PDB file of C-alpha atoms in Angstrom:
ATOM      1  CA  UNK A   1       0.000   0.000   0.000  1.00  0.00           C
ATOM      2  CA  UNK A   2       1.292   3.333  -0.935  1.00  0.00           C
ATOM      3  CA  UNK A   3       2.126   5.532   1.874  1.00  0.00           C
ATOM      4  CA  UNK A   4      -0.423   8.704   2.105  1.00  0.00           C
ATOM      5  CA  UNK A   5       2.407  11.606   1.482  1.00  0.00           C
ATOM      6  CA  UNK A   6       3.287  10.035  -2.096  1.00  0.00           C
ATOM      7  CA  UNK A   7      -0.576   9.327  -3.088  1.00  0.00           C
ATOM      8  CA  UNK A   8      -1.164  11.727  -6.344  1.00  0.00           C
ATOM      9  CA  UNK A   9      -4.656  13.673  -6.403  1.00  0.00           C
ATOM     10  CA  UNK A  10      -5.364  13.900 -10.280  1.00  0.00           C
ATOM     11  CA  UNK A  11      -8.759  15.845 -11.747  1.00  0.00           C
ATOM     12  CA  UNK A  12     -10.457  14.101 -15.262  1.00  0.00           C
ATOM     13  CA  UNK A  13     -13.209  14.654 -17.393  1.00  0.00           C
ATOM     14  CA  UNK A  14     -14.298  11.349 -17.322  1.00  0.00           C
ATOM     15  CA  UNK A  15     -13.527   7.885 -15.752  1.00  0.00           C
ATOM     16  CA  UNK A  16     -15.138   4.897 -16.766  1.00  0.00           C
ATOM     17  CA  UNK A  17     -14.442   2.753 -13.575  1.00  0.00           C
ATOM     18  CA  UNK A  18     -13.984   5.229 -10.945  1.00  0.00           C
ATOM     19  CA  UNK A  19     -17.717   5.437 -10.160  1.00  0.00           C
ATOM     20  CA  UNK A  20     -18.422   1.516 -10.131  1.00  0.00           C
ATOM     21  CA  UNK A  21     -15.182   1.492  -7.675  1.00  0.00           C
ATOM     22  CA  UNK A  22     -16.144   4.081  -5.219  1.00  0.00           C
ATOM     23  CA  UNK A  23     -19.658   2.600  -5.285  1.00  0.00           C
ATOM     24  CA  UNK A  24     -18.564  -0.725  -4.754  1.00  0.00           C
ATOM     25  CA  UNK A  25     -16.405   0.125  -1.278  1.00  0.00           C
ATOM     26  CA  UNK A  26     -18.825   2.146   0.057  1.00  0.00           C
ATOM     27  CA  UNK A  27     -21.630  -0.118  -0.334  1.00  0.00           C
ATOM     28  CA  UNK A  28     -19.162  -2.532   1.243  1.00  0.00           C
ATOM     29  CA  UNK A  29     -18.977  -0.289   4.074  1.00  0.00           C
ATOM     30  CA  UNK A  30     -22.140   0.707   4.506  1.00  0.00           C
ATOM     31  CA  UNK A  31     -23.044  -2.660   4.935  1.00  0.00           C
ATOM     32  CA  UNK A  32     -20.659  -3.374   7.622  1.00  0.00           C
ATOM     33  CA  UNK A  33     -21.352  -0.210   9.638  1.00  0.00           C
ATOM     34  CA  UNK A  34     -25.348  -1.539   9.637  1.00  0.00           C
ATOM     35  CA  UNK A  35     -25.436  -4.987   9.251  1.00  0.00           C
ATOM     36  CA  UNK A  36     -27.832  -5.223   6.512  1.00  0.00           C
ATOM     37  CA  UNK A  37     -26.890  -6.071   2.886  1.00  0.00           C
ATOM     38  CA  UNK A  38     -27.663  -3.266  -0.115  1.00  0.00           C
ATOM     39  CA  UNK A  39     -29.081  -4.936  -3.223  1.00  0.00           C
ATOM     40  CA  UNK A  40     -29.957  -3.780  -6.544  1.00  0.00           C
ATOM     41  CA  UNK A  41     -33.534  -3.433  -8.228  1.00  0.00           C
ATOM     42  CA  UNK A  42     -33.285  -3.431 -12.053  1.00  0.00           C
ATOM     43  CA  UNK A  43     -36.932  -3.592 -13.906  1.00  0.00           C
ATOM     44  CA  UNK A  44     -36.707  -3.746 -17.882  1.00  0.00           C
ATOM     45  CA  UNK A  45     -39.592  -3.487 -20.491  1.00  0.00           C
ATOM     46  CA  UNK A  46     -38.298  -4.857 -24.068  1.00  0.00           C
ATOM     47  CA  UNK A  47     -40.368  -4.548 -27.212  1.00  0.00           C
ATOM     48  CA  UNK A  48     -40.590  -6.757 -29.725  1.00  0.00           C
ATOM     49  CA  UNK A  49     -37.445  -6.472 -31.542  1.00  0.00           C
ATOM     50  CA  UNK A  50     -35.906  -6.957 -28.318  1.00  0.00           C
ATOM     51  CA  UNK A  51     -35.021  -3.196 -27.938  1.00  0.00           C
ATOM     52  CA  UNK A  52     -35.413  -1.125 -24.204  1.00  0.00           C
ATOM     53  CA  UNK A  53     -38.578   0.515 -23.912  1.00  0.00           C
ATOM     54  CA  UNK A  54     -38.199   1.188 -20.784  1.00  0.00           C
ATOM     55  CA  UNK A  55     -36.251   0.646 -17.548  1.00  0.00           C
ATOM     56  CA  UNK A  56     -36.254   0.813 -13.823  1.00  0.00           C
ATOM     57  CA  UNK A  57     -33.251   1.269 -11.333  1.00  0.00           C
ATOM     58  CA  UNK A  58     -32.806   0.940  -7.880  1.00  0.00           C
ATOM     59  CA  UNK A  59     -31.727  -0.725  -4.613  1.00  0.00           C
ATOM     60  CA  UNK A  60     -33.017  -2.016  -0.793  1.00  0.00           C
ATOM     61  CA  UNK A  61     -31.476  -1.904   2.307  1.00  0.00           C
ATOM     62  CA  UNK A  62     -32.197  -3.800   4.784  1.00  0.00           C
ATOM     63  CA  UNK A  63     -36.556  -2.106   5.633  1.00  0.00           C
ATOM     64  CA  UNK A  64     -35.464   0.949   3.272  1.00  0.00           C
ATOM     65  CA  UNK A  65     -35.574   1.013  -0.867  1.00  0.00           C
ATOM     66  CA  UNK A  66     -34.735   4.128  -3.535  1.00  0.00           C
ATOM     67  CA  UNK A  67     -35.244   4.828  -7.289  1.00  0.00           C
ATOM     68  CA  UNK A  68     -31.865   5.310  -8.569  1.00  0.00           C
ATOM     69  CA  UNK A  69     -33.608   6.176 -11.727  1.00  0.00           C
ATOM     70  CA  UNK A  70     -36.854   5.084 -13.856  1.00  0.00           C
ATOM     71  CA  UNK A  71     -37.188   5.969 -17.919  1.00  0.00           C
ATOM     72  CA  UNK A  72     -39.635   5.391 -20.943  1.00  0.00           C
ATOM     73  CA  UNK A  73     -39.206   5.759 -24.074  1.00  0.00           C
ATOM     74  CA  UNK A  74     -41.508   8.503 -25.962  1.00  0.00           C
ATOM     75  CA  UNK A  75     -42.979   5.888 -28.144  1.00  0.00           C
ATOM     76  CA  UNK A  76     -43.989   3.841 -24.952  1.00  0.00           C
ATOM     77  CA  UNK A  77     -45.348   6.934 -23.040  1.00  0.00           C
ATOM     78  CA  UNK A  78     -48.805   7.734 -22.002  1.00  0.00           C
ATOM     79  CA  UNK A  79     -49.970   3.840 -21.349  1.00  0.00           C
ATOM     80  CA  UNK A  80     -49.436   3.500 -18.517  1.00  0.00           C
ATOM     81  CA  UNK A  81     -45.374   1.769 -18.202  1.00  0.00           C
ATOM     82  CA  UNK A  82     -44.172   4.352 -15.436  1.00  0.00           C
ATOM     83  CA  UNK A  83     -47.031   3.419 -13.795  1.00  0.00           C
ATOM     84  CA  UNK A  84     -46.112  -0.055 -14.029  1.00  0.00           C
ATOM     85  CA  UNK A  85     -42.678  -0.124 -13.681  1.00  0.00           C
ATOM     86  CA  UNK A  86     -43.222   1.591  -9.885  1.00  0.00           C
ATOM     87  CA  UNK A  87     -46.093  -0.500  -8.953  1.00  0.00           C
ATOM     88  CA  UNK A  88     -43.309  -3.186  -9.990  1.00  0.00           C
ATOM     89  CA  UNK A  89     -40.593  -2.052  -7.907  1.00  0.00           C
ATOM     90  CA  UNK A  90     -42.741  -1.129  -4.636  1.00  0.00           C
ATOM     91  CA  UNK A  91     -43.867  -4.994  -4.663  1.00  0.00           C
ATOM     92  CA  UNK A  92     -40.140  -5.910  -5.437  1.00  0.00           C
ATOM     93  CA  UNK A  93     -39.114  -4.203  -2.269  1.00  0.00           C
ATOM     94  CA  UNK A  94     -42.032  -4.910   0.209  1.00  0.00           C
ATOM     95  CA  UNK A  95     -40.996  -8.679  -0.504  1.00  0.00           C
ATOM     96  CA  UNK A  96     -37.930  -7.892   0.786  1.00  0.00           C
ATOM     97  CA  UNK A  97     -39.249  -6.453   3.516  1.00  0.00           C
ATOM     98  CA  UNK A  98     -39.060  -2.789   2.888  1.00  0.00           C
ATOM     99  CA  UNK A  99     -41.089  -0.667   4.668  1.00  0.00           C
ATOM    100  CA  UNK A 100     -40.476   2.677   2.926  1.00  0.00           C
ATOM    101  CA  UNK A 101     -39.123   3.768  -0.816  1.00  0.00           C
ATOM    102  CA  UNK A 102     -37.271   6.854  -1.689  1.00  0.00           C
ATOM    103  CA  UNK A 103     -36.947   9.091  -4.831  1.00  0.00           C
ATOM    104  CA  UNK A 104     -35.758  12.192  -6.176  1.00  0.00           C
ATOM    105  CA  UNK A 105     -37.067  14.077  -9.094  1.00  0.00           C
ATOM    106  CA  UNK A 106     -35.666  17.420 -11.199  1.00  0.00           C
ATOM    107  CA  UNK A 107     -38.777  20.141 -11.870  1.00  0.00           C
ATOM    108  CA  UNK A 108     -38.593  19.366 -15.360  1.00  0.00           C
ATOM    109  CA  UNK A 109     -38.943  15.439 -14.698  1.00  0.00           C
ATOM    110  CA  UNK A 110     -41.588  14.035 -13.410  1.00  0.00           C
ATOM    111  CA  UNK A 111     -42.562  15.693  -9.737  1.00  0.00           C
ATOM    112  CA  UNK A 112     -45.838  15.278 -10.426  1.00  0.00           C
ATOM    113  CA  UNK A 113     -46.087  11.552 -11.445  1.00  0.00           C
ATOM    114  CA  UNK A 114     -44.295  10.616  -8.128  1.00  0.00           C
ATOM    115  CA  UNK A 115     -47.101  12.466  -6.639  1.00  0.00           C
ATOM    116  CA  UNK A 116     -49.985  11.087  -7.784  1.00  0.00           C
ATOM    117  CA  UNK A 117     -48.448   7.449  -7.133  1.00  0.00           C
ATOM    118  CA  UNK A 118     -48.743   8.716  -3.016  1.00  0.00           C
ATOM    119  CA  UNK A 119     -45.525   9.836  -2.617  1.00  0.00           C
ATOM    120  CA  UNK A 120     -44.785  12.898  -0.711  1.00  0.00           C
ATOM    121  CA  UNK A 121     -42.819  15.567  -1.087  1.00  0.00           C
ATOM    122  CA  UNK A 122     -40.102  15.512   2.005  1.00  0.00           C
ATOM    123  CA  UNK A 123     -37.645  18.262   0.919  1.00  0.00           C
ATOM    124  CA  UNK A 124     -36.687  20.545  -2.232  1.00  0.00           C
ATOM    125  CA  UNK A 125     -33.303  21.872  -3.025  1.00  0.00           C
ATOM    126  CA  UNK A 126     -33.171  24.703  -5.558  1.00  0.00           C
ATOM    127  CA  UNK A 127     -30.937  26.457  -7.801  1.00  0.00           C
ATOM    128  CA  UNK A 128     -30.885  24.317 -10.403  1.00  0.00           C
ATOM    129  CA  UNK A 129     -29.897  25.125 -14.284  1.00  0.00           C
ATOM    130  CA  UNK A 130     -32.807  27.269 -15.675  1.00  0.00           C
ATOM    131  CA  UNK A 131     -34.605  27.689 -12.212  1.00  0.00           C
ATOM    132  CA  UNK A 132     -34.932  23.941 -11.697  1.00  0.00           C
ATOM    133  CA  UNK A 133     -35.379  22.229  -8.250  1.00  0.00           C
ATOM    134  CA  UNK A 134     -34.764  19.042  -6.610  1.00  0.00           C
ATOM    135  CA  UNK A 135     -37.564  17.270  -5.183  1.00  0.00           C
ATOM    136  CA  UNK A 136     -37.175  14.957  -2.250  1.00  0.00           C
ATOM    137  CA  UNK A 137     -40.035  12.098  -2.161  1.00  0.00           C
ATOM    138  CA  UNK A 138     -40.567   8.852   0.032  1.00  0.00           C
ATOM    139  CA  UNK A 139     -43.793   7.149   0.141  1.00  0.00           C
ATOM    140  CA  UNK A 140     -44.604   3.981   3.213  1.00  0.00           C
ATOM    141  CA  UNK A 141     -44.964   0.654   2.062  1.00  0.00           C
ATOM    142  CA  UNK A 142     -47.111  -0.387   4.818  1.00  0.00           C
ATOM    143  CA  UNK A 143     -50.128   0.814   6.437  1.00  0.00           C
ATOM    144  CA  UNK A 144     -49.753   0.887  10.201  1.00  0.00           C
ATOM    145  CA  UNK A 145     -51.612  -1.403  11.923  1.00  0.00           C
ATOM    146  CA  UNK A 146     -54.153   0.761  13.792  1.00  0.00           C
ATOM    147  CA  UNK A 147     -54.433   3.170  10.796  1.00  0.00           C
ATOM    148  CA  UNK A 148     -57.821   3.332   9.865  1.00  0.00           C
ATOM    149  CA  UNK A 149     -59.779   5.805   6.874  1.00  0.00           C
ATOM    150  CA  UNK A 150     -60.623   9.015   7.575  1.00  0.00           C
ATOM    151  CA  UNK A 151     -64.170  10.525   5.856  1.00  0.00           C
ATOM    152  CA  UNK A 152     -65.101  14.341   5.526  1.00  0.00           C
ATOM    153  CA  UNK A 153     -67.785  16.240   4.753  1.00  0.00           C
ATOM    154  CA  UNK A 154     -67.071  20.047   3.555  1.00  0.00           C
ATOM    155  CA  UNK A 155     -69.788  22.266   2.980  1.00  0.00           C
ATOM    156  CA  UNK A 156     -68.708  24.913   0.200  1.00  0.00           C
ATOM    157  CA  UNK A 157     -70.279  28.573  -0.056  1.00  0.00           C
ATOM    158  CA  UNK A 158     -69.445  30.549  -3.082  1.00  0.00           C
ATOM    159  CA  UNK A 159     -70.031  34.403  -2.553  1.00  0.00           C
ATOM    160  CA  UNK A 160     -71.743  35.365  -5.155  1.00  0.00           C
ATOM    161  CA  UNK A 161     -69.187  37.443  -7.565  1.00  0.00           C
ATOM    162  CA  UNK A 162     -66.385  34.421  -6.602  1.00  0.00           C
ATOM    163  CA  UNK A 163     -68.448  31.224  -7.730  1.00  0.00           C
ATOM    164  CA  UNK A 164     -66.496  30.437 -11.187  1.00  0.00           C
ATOM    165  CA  UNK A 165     -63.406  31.154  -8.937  1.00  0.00           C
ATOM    166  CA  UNK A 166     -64.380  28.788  -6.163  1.00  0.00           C
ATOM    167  CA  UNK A 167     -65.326  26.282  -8.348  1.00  0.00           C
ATOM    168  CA  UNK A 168     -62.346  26.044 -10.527  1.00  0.00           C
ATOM    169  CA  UNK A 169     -60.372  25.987  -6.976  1.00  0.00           C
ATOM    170  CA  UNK A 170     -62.576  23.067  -5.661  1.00  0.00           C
ATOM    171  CA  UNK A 171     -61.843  20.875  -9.688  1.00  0.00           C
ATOM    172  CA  UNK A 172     -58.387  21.386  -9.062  1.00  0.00           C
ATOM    173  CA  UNK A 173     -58.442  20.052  -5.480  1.00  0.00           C
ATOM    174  CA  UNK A 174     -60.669  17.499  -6.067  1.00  0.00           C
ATOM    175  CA  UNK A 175     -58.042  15.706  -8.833  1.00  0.00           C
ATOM    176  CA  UNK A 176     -55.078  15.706  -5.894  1.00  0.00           C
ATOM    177  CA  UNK A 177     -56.929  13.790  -3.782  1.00  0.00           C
ATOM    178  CA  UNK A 178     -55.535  10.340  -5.682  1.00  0.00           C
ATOM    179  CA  UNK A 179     -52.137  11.334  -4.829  1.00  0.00           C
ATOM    180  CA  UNK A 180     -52.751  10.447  -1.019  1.00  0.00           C
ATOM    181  CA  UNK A 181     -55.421   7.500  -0.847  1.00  0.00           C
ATOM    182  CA  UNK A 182     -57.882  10.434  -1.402  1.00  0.00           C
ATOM    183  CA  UNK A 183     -61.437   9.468  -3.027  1.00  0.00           C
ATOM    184  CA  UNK A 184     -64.462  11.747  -3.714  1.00  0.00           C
ATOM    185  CA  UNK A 185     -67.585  10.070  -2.985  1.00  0.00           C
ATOM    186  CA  UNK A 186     -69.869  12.688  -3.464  1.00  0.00           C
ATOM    187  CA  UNK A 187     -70.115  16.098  -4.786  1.00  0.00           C
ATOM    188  CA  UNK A 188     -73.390  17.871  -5.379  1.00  0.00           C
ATOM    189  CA  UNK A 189     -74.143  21.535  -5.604  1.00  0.00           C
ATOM    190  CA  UNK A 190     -77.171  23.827  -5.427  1.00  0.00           C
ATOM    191  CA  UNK A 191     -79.159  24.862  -8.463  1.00  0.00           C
ATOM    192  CA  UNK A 192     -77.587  28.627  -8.286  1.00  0.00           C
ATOM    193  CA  UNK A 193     -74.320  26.584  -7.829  1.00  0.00           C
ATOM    194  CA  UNK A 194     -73.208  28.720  -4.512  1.00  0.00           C
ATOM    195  CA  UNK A 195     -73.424  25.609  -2.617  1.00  0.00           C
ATOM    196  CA  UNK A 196     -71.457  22.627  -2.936  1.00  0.00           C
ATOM    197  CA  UNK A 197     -71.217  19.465  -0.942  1.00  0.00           C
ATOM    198  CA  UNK A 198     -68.136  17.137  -1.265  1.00  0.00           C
ATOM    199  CA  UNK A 199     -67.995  14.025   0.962  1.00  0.00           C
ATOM    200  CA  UNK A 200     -64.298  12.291   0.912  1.00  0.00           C
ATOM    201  CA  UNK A 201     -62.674   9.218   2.297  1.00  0.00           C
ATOM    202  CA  UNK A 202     -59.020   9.376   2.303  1.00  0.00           C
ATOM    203  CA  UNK A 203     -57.731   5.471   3.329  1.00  0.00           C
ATOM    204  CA  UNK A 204     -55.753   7.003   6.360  1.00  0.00           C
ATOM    205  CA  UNK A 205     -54.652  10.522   8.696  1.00  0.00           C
ATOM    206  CA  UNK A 206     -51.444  10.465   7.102  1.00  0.00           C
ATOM    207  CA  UNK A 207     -53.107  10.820   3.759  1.00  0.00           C
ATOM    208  CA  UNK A 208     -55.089  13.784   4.706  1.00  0.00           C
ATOM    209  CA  UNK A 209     -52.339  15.465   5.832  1.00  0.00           C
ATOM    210  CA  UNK A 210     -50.031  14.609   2.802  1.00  0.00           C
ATOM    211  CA  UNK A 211     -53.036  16.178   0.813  1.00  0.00           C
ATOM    212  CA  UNK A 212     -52.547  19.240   3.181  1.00  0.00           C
ATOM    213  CA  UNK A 213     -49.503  20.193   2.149  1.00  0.00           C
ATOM    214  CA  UNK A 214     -49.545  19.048  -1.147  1.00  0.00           C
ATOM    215  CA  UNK A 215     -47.121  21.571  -3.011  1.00  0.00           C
ATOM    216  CA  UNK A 216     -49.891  21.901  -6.449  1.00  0.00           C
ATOM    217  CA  UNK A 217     -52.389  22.867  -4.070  1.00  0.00           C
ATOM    218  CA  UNK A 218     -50.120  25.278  -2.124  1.00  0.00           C
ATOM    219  CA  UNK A 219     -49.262  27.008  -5.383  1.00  0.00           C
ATOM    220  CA  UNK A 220     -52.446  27.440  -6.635  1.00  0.00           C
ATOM    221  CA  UNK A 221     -53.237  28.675  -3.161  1.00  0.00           C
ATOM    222  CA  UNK A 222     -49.924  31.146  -4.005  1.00  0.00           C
ATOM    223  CA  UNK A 223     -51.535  32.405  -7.158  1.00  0.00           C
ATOM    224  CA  UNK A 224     -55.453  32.923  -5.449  1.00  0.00           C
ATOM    225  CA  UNK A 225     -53.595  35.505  -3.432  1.00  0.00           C
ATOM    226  CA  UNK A 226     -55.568  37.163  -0.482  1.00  0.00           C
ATOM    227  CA  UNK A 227     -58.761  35.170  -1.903  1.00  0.00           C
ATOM    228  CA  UNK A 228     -57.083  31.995  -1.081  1.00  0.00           C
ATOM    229  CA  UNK A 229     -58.338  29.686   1.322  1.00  0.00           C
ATOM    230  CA  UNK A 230     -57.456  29.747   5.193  1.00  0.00           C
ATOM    231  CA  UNK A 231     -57.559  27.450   7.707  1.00  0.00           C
ATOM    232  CA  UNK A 232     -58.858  28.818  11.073  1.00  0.00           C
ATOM    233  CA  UNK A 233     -59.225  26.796  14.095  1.00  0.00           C
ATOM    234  CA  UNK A 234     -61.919  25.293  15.270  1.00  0.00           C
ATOM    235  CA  UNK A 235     -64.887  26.566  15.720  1.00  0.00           C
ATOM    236  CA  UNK A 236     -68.804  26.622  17.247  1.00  0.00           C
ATOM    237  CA  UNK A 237     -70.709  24.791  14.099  1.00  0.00           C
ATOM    238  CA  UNK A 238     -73.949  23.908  15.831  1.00  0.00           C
ATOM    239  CA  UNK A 239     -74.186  20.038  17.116  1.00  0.00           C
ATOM    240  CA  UNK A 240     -71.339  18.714  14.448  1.00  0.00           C
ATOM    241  CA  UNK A 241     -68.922  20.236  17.122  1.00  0.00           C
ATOM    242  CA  UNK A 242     -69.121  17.091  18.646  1.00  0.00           C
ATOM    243  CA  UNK A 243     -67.693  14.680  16.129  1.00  0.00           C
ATOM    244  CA  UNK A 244     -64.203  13.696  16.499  1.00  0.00           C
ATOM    245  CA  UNK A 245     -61.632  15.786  15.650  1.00  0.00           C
ATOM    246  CA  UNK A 246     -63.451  18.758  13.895  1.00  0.00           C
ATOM    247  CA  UNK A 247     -61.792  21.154  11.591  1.00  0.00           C
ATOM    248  CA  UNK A 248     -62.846  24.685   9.978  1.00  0.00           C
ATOM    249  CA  UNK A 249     -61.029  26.044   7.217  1.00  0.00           C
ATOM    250  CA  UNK A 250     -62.091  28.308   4.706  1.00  0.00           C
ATOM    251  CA  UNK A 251     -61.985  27.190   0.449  1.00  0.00           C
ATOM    252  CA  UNK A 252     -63.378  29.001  -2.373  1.00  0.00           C
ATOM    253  CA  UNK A 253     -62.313  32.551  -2.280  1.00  0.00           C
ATOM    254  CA  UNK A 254     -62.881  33.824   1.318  1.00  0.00           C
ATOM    255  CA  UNK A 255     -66.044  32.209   1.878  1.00  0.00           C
ATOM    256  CA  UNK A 256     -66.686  29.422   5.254  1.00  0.00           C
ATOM    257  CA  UNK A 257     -65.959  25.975   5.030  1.00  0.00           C
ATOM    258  CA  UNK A 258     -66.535  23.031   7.445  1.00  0.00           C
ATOM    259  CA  UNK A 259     -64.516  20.339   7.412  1.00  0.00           C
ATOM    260  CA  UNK A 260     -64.788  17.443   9.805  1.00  0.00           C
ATOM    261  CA  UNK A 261     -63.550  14.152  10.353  1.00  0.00           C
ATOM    262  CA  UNK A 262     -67.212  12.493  10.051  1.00  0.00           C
ATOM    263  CA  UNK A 263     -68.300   9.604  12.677  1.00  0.00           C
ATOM    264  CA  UNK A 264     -70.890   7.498  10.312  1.00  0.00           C
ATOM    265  CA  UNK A 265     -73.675   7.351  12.884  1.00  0.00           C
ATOM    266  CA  UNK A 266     -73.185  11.044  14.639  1.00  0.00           C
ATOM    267  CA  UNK A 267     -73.628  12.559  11.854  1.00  0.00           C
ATOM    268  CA  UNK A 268     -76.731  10.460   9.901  1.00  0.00           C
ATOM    269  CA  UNK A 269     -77.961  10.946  13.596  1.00  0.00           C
ATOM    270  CA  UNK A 270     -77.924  14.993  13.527  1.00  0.00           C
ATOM    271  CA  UNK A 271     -78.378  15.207   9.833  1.00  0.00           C
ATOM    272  CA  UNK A 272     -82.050  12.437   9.576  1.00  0.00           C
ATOM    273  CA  UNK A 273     -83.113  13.744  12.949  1.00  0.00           C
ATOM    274  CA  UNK A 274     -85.750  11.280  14.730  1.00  0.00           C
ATOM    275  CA  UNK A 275     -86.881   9.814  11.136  1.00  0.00           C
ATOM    276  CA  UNK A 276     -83.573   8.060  10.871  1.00  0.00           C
ATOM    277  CA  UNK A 277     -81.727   7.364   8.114  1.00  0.00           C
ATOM    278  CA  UNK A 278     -81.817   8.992   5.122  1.00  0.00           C
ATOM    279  CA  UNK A 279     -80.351   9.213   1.341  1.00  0.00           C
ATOM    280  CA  UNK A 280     -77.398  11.371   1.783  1.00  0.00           C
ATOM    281  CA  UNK A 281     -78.982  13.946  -0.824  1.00  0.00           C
ATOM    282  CA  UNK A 282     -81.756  14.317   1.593  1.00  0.00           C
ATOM    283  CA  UNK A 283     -79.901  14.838   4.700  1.00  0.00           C
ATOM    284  CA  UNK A 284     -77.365  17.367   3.136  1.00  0.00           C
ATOM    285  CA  UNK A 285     -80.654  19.423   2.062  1.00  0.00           C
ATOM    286  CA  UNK A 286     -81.232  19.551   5.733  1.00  0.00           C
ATOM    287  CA  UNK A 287     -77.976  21.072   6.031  1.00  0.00           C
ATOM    288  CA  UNK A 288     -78.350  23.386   3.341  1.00  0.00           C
ATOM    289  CA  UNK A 289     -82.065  24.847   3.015  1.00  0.00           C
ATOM    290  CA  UNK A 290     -81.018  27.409   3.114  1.00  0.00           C
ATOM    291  CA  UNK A 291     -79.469  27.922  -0.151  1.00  0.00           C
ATOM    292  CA  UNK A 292     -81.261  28.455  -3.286  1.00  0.00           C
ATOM    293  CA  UNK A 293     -82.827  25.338  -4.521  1.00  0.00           C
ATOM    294  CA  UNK A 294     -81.961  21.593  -3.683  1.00  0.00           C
ATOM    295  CA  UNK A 295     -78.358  19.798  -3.880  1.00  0.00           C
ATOM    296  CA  UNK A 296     -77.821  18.180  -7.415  1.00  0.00           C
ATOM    297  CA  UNK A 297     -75.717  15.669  -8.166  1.00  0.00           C
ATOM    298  CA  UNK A 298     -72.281  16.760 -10.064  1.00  0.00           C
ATOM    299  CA  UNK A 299     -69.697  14.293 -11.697  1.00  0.00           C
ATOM    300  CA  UNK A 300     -67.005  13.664  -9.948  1.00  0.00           C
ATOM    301  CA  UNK A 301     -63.803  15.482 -11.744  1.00  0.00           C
ATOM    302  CA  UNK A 302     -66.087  17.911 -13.770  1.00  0.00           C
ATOM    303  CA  UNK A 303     -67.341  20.891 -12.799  1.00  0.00           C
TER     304      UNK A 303
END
């Protein structure tokens, strides 16, 4: 071994090896300082001339896994092969016994596919060429045990010079719900469409909250400005104060939202009154006679 002092330090353009060397010893080292063994993930899609269509890289670690990097080929985009090629390597690396995946995506990449696959966005490092950003993203591969799905009810009121506004806040919304586990159920309006009713399951808390701080629906809150929404704390909304966990914000251009984690028999209970049970469409109307004309149906991701 050559003694440190006569070691030569030399700069290149390129070296073909060097990486595969250095990657090599520290994986080697890694491993030893854990006690867990790093292995590779490598996903291919061939067409039928044998060519690469497209292509997944990555690696696990002992309960951890990352996307090194994942690519299609233009011919082979929009059906659904990123898609695929994820779904592939999340079930590669929960049979190892991974219980979390990592990635990182450039602005210009593909942020936004990452997200709506349920990952979330854990850190951003900018300065990039051309005003680019790095975007941090892990996503769980298990659902804790005592996790359990979270429904809301929001009741939306337009004022009256904001409802085109409101509305194209609440379409934009809706479609991020996906990204975390989110589903709309329901969404009806009034006939003078200053009313609308959205009821939404999201398959756990951590979901919710994901969807919270969701960086497309803070920038679109960004570019409302002082109309965008605001989220208050709780506050007195009549009986439905005393469901679990109740929150008030405020959506669709300065006008009052309630949002509350809804308890199934609480809130048919306040809602039917001493007839019991009723269609949802019914009970809502109870809710909201006061608006102009009863709740209509609206299809979900339209307006």
């Amino acid at each position: 071994m050559t003694a440190p002092h006569h070691s030569v330090l030399e700069v290149r353009a390129a070296d073909a090896t060097l990486d595969d060397e250095i990657g090599g010893r520290l994986v080697a080292f890694n491993e030893a300082a854990v006690g867990a063994d790093q292995h590779s993930i490598a996903i291919r899609v061939t067409d039928s001339d044998g060519g690469l269509a497209a292509g997944l890289t990555g690696w696990s670690w002992g309960d951890c896994a990352g996307i090194g990097s994942l690519w299609v080929r233009e011919d082979h985009r929009s059906h659904g092969w990123g898609g695929r090629l994820l779904q592939a390597a999340e079930d590669e690396a929960r049979r190892r016994g991974c219980r979390q995946i990592t990635v990182s995506s450039l602005t210009f990449q593909a942020p936004g596919f990452y997200r709506k696959h349920g990952y979330v966005e854990v850190g951003r490092l900018d300065a990039f060429p051309d005003g680019n950003a790095d975007h941090h993203f892990v996503k769980s591969l298990v659902e804790p045990a005592d996790a359990e799905p979270v429904r809301l009810m929001a009741l939306v009121e337009y004022a009256e010079d904001a409802v085109d506004a409101g509305t194209g806040y609440e379409d934009t919304v809706l479609g991020l719900l996906g990204r975390h586990g989110g589903t709309a159920e329901r969404r009806m309006r009034t006939a003078d469409s200053r009313t609308e009713l959205h009821v939404i399951l999201f398959s756990s808390r951590d979901g919710y909250e994901a969807f919270l701080v969701d960086p497309a629906r803070l920038a679109l809150r960004a570019e409302l400005g002082d109309a965008a929404p605001d989220r208050p704390g709780p506050r007195n909304v009549g009986r439905l104060d005393r469901s679990p966990e109740p929150v008030a914000r405020r959506v669709g251009v300065g006008t009052p939202v309630i949002l509350l984690r809804r308890d199934d028999e609480l809130v048919d209970r306040e809602l039917a009154g001493p007839v019991g049970v009723q269609p949802l469409e019914r009970r809502v109307d109870r809710r909201v006679s006061r608006a102009e004309g009863p709740l209509q149906r609206v299809e979900l991701g339209g307006p």
